[in-house]
PDB file of C-alpha atoms in Angstrom:
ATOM      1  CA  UNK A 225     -14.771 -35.854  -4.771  1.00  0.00           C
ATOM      2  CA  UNK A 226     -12.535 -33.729  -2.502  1.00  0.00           C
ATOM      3  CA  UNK A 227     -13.859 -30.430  -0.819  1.00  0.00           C
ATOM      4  CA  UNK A 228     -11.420 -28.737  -2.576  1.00  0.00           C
ATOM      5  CA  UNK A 229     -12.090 -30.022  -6.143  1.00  0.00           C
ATOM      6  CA  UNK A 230     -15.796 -29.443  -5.323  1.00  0.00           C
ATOM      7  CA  UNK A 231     -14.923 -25.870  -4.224  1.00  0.00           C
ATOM      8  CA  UNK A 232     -12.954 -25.214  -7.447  1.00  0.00           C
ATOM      9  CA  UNK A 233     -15.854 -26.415  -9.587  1.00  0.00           C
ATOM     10  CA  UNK A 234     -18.146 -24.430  -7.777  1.00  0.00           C
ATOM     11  CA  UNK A 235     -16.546 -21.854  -7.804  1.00  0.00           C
ATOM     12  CA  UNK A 236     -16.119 -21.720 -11.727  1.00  0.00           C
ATOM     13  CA  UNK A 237     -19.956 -22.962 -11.716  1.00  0.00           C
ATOM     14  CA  UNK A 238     -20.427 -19.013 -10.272  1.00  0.00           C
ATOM     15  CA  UNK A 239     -18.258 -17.689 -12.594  1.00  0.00           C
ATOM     16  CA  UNK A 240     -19.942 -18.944 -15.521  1.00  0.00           C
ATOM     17  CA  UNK A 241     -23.215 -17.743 -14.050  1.00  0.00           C
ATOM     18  CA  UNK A 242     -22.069 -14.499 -13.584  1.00  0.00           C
ATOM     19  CA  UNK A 243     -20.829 -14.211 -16.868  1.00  0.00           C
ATOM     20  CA  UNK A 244     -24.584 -14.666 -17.801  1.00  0.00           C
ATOM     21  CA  UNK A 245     -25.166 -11.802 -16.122  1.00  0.00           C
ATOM     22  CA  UNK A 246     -22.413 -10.203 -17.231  1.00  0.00           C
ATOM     23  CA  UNK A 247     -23.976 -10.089 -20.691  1.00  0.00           C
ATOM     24  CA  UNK A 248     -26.874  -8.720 -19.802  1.00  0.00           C
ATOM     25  CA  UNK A 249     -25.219  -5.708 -18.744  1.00  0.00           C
ATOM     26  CA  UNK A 250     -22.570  -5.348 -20.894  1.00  0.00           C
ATOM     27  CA  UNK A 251     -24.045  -6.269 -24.462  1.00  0.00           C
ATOM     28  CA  UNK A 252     -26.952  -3.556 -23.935  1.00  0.00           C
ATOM     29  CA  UNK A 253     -24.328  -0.826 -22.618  1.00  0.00           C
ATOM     30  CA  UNK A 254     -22.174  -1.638 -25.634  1.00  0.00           C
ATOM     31  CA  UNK A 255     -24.651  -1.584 -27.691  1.00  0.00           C
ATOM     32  CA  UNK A 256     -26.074   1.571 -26.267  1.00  0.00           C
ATOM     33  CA  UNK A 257     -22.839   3.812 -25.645  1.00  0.00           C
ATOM     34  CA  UNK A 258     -21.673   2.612 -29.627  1.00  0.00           C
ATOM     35  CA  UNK A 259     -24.900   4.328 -30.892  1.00  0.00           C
ATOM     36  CA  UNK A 260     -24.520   6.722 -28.552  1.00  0.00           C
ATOM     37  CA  UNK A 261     -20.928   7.446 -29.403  1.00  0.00           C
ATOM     38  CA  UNK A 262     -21.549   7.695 -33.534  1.00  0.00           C
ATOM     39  CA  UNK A 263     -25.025  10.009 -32.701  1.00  0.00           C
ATOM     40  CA  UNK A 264     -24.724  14.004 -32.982  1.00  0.00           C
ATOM     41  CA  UNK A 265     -26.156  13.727 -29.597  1.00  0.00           C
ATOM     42  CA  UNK A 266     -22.134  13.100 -28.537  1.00  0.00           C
ATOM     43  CA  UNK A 267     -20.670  16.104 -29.300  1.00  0.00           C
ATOM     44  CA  UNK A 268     -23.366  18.056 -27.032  1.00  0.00           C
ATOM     45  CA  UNK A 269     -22.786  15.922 -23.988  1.00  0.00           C
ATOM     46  CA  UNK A 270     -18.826  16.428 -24.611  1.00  0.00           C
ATOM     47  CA  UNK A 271     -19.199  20.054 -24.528  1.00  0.00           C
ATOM     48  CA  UNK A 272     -21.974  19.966 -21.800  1.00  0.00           C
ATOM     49  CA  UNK A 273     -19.696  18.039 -19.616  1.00  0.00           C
ATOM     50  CA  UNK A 274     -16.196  19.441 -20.907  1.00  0.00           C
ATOM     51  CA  UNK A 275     -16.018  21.635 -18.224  1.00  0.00           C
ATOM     52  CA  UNK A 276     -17.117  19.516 -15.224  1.00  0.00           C
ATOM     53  CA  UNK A 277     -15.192  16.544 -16.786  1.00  0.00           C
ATOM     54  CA  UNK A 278     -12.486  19.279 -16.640  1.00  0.00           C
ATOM     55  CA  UNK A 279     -11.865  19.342 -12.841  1.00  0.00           C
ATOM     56  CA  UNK A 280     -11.298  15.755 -13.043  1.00  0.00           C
ATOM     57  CA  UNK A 281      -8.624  15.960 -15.878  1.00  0.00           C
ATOM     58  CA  UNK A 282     -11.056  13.951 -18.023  1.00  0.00           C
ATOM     59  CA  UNK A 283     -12.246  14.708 -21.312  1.00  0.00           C
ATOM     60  CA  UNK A 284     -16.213  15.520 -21.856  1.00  0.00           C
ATOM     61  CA  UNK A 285     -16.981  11.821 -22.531  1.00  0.00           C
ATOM     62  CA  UNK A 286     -15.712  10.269 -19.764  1.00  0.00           C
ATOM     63  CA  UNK A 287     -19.459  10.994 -18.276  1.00  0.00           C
ATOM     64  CA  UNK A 288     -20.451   8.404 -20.532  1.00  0.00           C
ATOM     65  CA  UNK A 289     -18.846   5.526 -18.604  1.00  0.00           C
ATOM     66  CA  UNK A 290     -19.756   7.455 -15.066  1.00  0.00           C
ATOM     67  CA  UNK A 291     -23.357   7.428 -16.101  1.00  0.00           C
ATOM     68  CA  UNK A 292     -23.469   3.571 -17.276  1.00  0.00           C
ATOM     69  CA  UNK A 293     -21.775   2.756 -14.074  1.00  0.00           C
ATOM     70  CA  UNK A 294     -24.351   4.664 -11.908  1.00  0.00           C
ATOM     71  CA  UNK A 295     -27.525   2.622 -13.409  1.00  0.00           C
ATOM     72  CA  UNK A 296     -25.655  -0.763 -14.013  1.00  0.00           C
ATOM     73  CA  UNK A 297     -22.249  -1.744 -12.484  1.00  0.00           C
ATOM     74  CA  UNK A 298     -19.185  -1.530 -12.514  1.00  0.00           C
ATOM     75  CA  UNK A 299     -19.060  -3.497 -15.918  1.00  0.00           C
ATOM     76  CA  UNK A 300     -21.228  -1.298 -17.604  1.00  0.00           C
ATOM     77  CA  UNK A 301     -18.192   1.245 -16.894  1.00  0.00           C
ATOM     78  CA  UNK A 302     -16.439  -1.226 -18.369  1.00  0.00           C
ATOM     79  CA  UNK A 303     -18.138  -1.392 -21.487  1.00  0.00           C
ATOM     80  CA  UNK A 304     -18.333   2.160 -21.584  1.00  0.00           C
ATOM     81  CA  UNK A 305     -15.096   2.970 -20.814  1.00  0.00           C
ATOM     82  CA  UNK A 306     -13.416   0.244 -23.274  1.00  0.00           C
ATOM     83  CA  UNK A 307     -14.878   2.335 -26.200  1.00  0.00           C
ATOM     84  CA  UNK A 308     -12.780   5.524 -25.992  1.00  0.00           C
ATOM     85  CA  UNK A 309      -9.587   6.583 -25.730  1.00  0.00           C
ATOM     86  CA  UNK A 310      -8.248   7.085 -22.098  1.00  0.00           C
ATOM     87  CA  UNK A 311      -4.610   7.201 -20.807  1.00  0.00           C
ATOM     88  CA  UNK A 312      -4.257   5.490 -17.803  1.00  0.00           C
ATOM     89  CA  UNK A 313      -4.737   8.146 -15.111  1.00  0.00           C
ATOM     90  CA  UNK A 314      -7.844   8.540 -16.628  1.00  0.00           C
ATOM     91  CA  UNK A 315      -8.955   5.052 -16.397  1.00  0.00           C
ATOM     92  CA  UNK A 316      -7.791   4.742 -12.840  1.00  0.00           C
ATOM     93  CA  UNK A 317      -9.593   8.577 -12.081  1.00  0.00           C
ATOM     94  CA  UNK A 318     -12.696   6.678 -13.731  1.00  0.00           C
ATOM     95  CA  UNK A 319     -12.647   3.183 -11.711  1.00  0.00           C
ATOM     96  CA  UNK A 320     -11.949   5.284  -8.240  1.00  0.00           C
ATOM     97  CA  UNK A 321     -15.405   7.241  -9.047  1.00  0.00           C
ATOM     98  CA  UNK A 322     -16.997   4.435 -10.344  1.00  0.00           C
ATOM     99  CA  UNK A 323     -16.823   2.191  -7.892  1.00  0.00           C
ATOM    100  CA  UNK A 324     -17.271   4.477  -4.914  1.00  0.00           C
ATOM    101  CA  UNK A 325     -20.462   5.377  -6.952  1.00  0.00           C
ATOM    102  CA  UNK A 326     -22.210   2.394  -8.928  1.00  0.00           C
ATOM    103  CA  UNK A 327     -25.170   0.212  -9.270  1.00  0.00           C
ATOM    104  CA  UNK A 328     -27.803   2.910  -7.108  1.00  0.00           C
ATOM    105  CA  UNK A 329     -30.766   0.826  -8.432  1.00  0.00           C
ATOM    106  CA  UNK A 330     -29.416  -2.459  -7.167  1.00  0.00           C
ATOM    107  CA  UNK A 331     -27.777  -1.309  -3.813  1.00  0.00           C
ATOM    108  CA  UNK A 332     -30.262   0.713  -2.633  1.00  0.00           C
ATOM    109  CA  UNK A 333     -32.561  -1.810  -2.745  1.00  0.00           C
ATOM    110  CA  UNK A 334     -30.192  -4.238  -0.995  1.00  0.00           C
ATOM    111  CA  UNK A 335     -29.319  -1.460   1.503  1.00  0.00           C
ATOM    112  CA  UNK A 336     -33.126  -1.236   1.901  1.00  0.00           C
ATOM    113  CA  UNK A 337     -33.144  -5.035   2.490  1.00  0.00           C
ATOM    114  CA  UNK A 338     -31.069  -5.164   5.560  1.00  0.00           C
ATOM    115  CA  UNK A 339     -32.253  -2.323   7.109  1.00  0.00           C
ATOM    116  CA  UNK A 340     -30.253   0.540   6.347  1.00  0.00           C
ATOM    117  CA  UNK A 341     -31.149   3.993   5.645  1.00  0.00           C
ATOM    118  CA  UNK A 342     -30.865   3.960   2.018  1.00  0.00           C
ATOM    119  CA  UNK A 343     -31.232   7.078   0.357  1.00  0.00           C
ATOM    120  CA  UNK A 344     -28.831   8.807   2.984  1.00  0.00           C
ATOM    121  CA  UNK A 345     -26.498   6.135   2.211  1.00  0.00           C
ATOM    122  CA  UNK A 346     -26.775   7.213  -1.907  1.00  0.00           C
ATOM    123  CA  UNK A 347     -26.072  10.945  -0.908  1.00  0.00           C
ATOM    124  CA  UNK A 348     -22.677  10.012   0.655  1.00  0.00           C
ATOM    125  CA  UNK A 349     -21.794   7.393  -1.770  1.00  0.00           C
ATOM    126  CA  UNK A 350     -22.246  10.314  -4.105  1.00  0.00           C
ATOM    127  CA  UNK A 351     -20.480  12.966  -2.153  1.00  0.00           C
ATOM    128  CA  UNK A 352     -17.639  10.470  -1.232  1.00  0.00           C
ATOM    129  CA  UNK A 353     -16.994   9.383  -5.504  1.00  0.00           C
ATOM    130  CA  UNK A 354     -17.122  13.152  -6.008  1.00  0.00           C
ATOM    131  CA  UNK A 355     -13.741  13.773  -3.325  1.00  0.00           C
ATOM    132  CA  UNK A 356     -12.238  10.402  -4.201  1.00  0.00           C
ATOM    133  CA  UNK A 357     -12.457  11.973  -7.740  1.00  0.00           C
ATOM    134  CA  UNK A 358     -10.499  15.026  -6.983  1.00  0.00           C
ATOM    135  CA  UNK A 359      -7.932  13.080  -4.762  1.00  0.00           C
ATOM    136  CA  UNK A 360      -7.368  10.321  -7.924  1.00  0.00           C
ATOM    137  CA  UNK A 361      -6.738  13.301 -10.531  1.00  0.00           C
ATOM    138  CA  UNK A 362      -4.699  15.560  -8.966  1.00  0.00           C
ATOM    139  CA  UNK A 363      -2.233  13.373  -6.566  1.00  0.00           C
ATOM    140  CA  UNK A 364      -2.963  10.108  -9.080  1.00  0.00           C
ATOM    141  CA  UNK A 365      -0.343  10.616 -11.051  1.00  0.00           C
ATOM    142  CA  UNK A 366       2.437  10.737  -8.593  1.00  0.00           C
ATOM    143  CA  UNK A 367       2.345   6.672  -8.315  1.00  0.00           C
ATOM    144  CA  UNK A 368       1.901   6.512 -12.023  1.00  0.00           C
TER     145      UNK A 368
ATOM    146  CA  UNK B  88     -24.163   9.312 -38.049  1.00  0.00           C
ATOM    147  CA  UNK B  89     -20.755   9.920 -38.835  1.00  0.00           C
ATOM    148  CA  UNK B  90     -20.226   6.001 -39.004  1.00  0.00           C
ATOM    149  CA  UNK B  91     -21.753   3.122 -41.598  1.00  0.00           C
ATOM    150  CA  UNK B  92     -24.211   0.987 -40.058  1.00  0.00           C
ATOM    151  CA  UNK B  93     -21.433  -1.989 -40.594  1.00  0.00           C
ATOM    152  CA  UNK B  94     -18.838  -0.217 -38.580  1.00  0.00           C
ATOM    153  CA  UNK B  95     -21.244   0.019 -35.603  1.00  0.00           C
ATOM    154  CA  UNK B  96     -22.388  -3.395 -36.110  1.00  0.00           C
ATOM    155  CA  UNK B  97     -18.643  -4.808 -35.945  1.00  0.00           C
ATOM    156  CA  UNK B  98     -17.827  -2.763 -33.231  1.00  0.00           C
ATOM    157  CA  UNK B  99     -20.735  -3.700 -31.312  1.00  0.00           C
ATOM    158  CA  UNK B 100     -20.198  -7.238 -31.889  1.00  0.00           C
ATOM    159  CA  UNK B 101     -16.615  -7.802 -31.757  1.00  0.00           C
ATOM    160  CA  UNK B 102     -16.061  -4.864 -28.650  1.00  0.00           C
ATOM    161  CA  UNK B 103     -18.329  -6.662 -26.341  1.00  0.00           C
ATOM    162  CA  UNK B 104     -16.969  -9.904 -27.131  1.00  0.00           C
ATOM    163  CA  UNK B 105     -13.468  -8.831 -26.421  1.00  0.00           C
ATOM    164  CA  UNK B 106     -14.976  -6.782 -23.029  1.00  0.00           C
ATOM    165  CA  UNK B 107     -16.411 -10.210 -21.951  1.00  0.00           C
ATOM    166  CA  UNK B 108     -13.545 -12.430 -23.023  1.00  0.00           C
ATOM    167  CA  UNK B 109     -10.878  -9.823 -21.027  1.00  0.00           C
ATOM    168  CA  UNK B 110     -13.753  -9.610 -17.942  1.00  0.00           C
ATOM    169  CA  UNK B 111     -13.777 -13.932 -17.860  1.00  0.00           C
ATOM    170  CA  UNK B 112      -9.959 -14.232 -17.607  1.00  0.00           C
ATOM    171  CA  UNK B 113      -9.843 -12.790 -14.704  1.00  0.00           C
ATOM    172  CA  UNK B 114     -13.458 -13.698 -13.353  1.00  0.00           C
ATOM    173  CA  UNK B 115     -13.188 -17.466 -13.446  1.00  0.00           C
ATOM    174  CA  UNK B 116      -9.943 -17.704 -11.145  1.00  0.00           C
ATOM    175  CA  UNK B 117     -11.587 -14.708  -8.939  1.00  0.00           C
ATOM    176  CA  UNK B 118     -14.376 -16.987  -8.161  1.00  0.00           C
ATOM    177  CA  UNK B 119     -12.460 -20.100  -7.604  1.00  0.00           C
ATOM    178  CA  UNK B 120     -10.634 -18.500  -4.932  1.00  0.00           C
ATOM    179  CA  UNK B 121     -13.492 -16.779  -3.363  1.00  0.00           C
ATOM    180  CA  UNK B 122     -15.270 -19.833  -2.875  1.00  0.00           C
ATOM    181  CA  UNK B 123     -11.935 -21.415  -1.811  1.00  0.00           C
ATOM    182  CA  UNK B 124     -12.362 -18.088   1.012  1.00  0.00           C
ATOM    183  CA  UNK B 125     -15.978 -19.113   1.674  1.00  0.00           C
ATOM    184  CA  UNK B 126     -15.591 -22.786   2.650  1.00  0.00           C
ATOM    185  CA  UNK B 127     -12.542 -22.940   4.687  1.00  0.00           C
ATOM    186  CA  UNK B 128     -13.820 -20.067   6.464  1.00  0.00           C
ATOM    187  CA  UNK B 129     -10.500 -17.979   5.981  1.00  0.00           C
ATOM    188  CA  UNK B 130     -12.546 -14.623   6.779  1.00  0.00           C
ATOM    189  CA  UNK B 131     -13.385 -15.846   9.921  1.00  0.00           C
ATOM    190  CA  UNK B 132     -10.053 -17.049  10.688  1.00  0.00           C
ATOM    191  CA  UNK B 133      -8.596 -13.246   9.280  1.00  0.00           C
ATOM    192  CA  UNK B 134     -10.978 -11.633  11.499  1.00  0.00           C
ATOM    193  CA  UNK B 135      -9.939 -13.173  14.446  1.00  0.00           C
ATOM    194  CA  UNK B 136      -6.535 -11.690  13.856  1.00  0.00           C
ATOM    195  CA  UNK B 137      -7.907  -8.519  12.262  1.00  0.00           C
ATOM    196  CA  UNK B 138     -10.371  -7.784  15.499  1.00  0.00           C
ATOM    197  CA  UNK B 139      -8.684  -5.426  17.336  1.00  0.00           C
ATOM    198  CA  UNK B 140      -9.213  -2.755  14.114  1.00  0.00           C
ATOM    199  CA  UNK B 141     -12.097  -1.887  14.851  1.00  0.00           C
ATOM    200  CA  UNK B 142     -11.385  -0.218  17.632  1.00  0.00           C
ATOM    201  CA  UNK B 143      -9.604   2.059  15.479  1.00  0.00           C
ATOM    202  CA  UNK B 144     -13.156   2.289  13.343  1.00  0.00           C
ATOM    203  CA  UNK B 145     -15.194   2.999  16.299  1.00  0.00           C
ATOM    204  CA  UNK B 146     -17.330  -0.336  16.045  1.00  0.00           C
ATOM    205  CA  UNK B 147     -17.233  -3.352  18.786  1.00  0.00           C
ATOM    206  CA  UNK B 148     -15.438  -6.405  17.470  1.00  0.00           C
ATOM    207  CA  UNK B 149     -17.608  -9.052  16.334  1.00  0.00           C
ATOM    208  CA  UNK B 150     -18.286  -6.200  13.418  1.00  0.00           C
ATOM    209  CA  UNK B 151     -15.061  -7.430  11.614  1.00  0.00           C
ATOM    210  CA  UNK B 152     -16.305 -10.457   9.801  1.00  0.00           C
ATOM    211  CA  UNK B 153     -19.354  -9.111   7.655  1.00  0.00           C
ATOM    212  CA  UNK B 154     -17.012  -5.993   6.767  1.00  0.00           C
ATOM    213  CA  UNK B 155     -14.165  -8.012   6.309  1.00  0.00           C
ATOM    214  CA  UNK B 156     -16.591 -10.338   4.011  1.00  0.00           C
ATOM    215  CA  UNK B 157     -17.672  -7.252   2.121  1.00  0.00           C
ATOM    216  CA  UNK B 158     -14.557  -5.493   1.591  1.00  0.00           C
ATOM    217  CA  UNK B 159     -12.535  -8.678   0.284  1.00  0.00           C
ATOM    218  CA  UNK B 160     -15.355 -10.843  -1.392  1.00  0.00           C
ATOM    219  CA  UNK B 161     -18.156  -8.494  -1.942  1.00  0.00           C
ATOM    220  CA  UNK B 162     -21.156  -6.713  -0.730  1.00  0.00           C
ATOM    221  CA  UNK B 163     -23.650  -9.426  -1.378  1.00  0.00           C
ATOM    222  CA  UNK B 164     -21.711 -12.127   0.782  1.00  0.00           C
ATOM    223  CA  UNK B 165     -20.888  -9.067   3.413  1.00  0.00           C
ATOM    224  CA  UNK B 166     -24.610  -8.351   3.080  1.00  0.00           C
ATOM    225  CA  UNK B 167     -24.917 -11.967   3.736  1.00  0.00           C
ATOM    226  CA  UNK B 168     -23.404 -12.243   6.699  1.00  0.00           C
ATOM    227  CA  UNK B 169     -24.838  -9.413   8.148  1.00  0.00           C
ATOM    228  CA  UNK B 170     -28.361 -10.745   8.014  1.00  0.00           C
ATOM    229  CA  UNK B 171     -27.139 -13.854   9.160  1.00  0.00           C
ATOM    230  CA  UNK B 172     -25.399 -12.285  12.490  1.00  0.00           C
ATOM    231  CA  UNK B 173     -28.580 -10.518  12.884  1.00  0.00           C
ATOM    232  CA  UNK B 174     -30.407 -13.654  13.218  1.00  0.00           C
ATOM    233  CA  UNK B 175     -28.045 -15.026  15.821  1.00  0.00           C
ATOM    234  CA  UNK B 176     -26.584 -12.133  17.994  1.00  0.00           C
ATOM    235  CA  UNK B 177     -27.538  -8.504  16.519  1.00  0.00           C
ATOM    236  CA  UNK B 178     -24.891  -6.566  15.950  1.00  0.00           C
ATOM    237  CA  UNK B 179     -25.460  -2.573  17.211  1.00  0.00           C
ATOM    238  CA  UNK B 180     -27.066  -0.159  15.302  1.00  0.00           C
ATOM    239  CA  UNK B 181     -24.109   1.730  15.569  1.00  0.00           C
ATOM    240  CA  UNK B 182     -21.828  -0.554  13.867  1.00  0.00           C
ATOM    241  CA  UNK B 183     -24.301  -1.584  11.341  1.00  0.00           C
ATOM    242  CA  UNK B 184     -23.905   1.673   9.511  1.00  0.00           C
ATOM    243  CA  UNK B 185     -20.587   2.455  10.526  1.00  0.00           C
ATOM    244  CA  UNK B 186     -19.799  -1.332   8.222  1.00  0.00           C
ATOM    245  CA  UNK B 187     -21.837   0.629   5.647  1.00  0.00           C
ATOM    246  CA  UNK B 188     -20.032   3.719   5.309  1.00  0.00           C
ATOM    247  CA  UNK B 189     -17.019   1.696   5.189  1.00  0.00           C
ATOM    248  CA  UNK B 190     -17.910  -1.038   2.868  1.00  0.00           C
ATOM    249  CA  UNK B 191     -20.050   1.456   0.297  1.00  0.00           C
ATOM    250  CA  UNK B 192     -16.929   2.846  -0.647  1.00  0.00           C
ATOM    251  CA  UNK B 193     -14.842  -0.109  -0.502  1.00  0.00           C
ATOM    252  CA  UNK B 194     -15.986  -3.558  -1.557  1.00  0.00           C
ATOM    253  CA  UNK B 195     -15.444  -6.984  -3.059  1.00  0.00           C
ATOM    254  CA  UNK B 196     -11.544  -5.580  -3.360  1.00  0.00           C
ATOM    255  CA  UNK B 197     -10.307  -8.458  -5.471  1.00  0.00           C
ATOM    256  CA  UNK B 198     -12.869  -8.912  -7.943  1.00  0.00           C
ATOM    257  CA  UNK B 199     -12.888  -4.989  -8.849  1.00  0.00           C
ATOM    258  CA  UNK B 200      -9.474  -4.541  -8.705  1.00  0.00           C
ATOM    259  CA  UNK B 201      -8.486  -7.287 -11.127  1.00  0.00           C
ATOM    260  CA  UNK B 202     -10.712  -6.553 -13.985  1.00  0.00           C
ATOM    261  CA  UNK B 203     -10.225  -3.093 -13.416  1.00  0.00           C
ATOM    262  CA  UNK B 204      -6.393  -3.456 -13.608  1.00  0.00           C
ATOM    263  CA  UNK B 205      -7.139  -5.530 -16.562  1.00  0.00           C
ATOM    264  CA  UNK B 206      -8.817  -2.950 -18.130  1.00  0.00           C
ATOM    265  CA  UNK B 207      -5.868  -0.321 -17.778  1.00  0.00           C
ATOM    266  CA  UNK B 208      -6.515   1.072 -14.007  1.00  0.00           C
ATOM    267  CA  UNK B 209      -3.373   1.594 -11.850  1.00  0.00           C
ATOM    268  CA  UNK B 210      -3.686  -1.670  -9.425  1.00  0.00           C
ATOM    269  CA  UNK B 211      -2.349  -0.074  -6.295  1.00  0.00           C
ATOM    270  CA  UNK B 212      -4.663   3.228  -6.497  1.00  0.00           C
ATOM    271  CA  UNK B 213      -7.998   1.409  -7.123  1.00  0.00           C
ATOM    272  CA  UNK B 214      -6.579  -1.347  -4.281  1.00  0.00           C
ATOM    273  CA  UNK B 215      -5.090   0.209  -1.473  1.00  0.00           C
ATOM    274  CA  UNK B 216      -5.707   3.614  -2.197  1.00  0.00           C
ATOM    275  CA  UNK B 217      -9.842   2.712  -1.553  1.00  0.00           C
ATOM    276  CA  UNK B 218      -9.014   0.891   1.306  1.00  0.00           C
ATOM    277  CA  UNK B 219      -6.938   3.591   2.726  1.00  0.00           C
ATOM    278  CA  UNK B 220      -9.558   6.035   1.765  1.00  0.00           C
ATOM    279  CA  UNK B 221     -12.144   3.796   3.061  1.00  0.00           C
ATOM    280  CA  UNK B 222     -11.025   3.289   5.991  1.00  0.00           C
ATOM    281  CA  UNK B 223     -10.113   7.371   6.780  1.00  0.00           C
ATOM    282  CA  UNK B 224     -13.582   8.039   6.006  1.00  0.00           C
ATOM    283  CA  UNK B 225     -15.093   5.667   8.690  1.00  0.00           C
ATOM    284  CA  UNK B 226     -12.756   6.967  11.353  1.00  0.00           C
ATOM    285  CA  UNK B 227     -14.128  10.593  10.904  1.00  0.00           C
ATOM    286  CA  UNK B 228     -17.216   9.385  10.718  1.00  0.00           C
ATOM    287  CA  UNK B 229     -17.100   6.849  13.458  1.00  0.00           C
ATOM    288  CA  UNK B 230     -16.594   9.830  15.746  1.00  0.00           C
ATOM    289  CA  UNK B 231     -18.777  12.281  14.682  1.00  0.00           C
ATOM    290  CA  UNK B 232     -20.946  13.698  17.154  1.00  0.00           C
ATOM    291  CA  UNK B 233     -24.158  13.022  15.425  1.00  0.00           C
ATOM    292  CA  UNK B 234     -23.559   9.248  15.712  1.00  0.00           C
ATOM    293  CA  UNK B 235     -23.765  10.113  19.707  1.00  0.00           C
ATOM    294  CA  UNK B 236     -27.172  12.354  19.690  1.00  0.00           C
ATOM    295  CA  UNK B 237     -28.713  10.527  16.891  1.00  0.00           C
ATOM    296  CA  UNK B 238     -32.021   8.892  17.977  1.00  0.00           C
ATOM    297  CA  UNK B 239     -31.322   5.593  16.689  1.00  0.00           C
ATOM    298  CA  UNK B 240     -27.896   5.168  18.479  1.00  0.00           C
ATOM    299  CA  UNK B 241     -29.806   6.284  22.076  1.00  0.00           C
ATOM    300  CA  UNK B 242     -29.770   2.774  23.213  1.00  0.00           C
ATOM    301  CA  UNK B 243     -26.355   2.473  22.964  1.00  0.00           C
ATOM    302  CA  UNK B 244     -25.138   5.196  25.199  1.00  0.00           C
ATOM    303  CA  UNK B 245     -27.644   4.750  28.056  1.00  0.00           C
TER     304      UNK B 245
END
């Protein structure tokens, strides 16, 4: 076979792997953020976080998806996010946080791994999503 | 619960079949071309090209390929290549974190990007607006003056 019809089935060989990991993370968020969602434990976090949620233009559940994303990846926020209703600055205000800040279990450990200093490197991720936050939401919707 | 147990159930079954069916359209092609990346070594080729950036960054230039690894393909292959550089020819300390405050922020840039875009995100802002933000961040911090007294970078400014 050629390299590059071996490359393309590898390649989708990967992809189908992932997906198996894929639905690992994203059937138990689902399944999670749906009971979650229908619970009267909802409305409390939406009015805990209204006002935080606030600074970022996002309504109180959006810490749903920020949460998922922070203990699984960025597909959890996926999951998470798929089950409410945002507009699309919200989304993108969201992704920008999410993916500045996701997956501490897993990439701390990995930082860890190659010699890094890890749990500095968590503080700044964290500090970083928190200004990238800010930026997305209030100049965000100028290229929208 | 303000919902039946069936309307959970449905959602639950037919949401996270429709979040993995949207995530595999654009995964499958994503992964094609990354390995297509991998095996003709295009990163290497790009970083060639791309060395004189990190200047710019404040790191030396064989940096460029494991951050240009991260940011494009991911931070397990960028991850990758770092321990594999380290093996060879270490890379300075310096540099090694510098990659990390750059690629923490921003990495594997197509993969995120598409499924996020496929998921509503604006394309350009979760794109080039990390990279842009990315790469601001590690030219502050690149030249901060702790990175010069810090006990760790000594050896590199004797």
């Amino acid at each position: 076979m050629s390299l590059l019809a071996n490359t393309i089935k590898d390649g989708f060989i990967k992809a189908l792997k992932t997906t198996a990991t894929l639905m690992k993370v994203v059937l138990p968020v689902y399944a999670i953020v749906v009971l979650l969602k229908y619970s009267p434990v909802m409305p409390l976090l939406e009015q805990l976080f209204q006002s935080s949620m606030g600074i970022y233009n996002l309504p109180g559940e959006a810490v749903v998806p920020l949460i998922a994303g922070v203990f699984t990846d960025e597909y959890g926020t996926i999951a998470a996010t798929r089950q409410f209703d945002f507009d699309s600055l919200q989304i993108t205000t969201i992704a920008m946080i999410c993916l500045v800040f996701h997956s501490i279990p897993v990439e701390y450990a990995l930082s860890r791994k190659i010699g890094l200093p890890a749990g500095k490197l968590v503080l700044y991720r964290l500090i970083m999503a928190i200004i990238i936050g800010l930026i997305t939401a209030w100049i965000g919707g100028l290229f929208l | 619960m303000t919902a039946s147990f069936s309307t959970i159930v449905s959602e639950f079954f037919f949401g996270s079949i429709s979040t993995i069916i949207s995530v595999l359209k654009v995964l499958i092609p994503l992964m094609i071309i990354i390995e297509i990346l991998q095996v003709y070594n295009v990163m290497q080729k790009l970083s060639k090209k791309l060395a004189s950036i990190t200047k710019l960054l404040g790191m030396s230039p064989p940096a460029i390929l494991p951050l240009l690894v991260a940011i494009v393909m991911g931070v397990t292959y960028g991850a990758g290549t770092l321990m594999e550089m380290n093996k060879v020819n270490p890379i300075p300390k310096k540099d090694y974190v510098l990659i990390a405050v750059f690629f923490f922020i921003c990495h594997g840039i197509i993969e995120t990007s598409a499924i996020w875009a496929a998921a509503g995100a604006n394309l350009i802002i979760i794109s080039v607006g990390r990279l842009v933000y990315a790469f601001i961040v590690t030219m502050i911090v690149g030249r901060l003056p702790i990175f010069y007294n810090h006990k760790s970078f000594k050896d590199l400014n004797d």
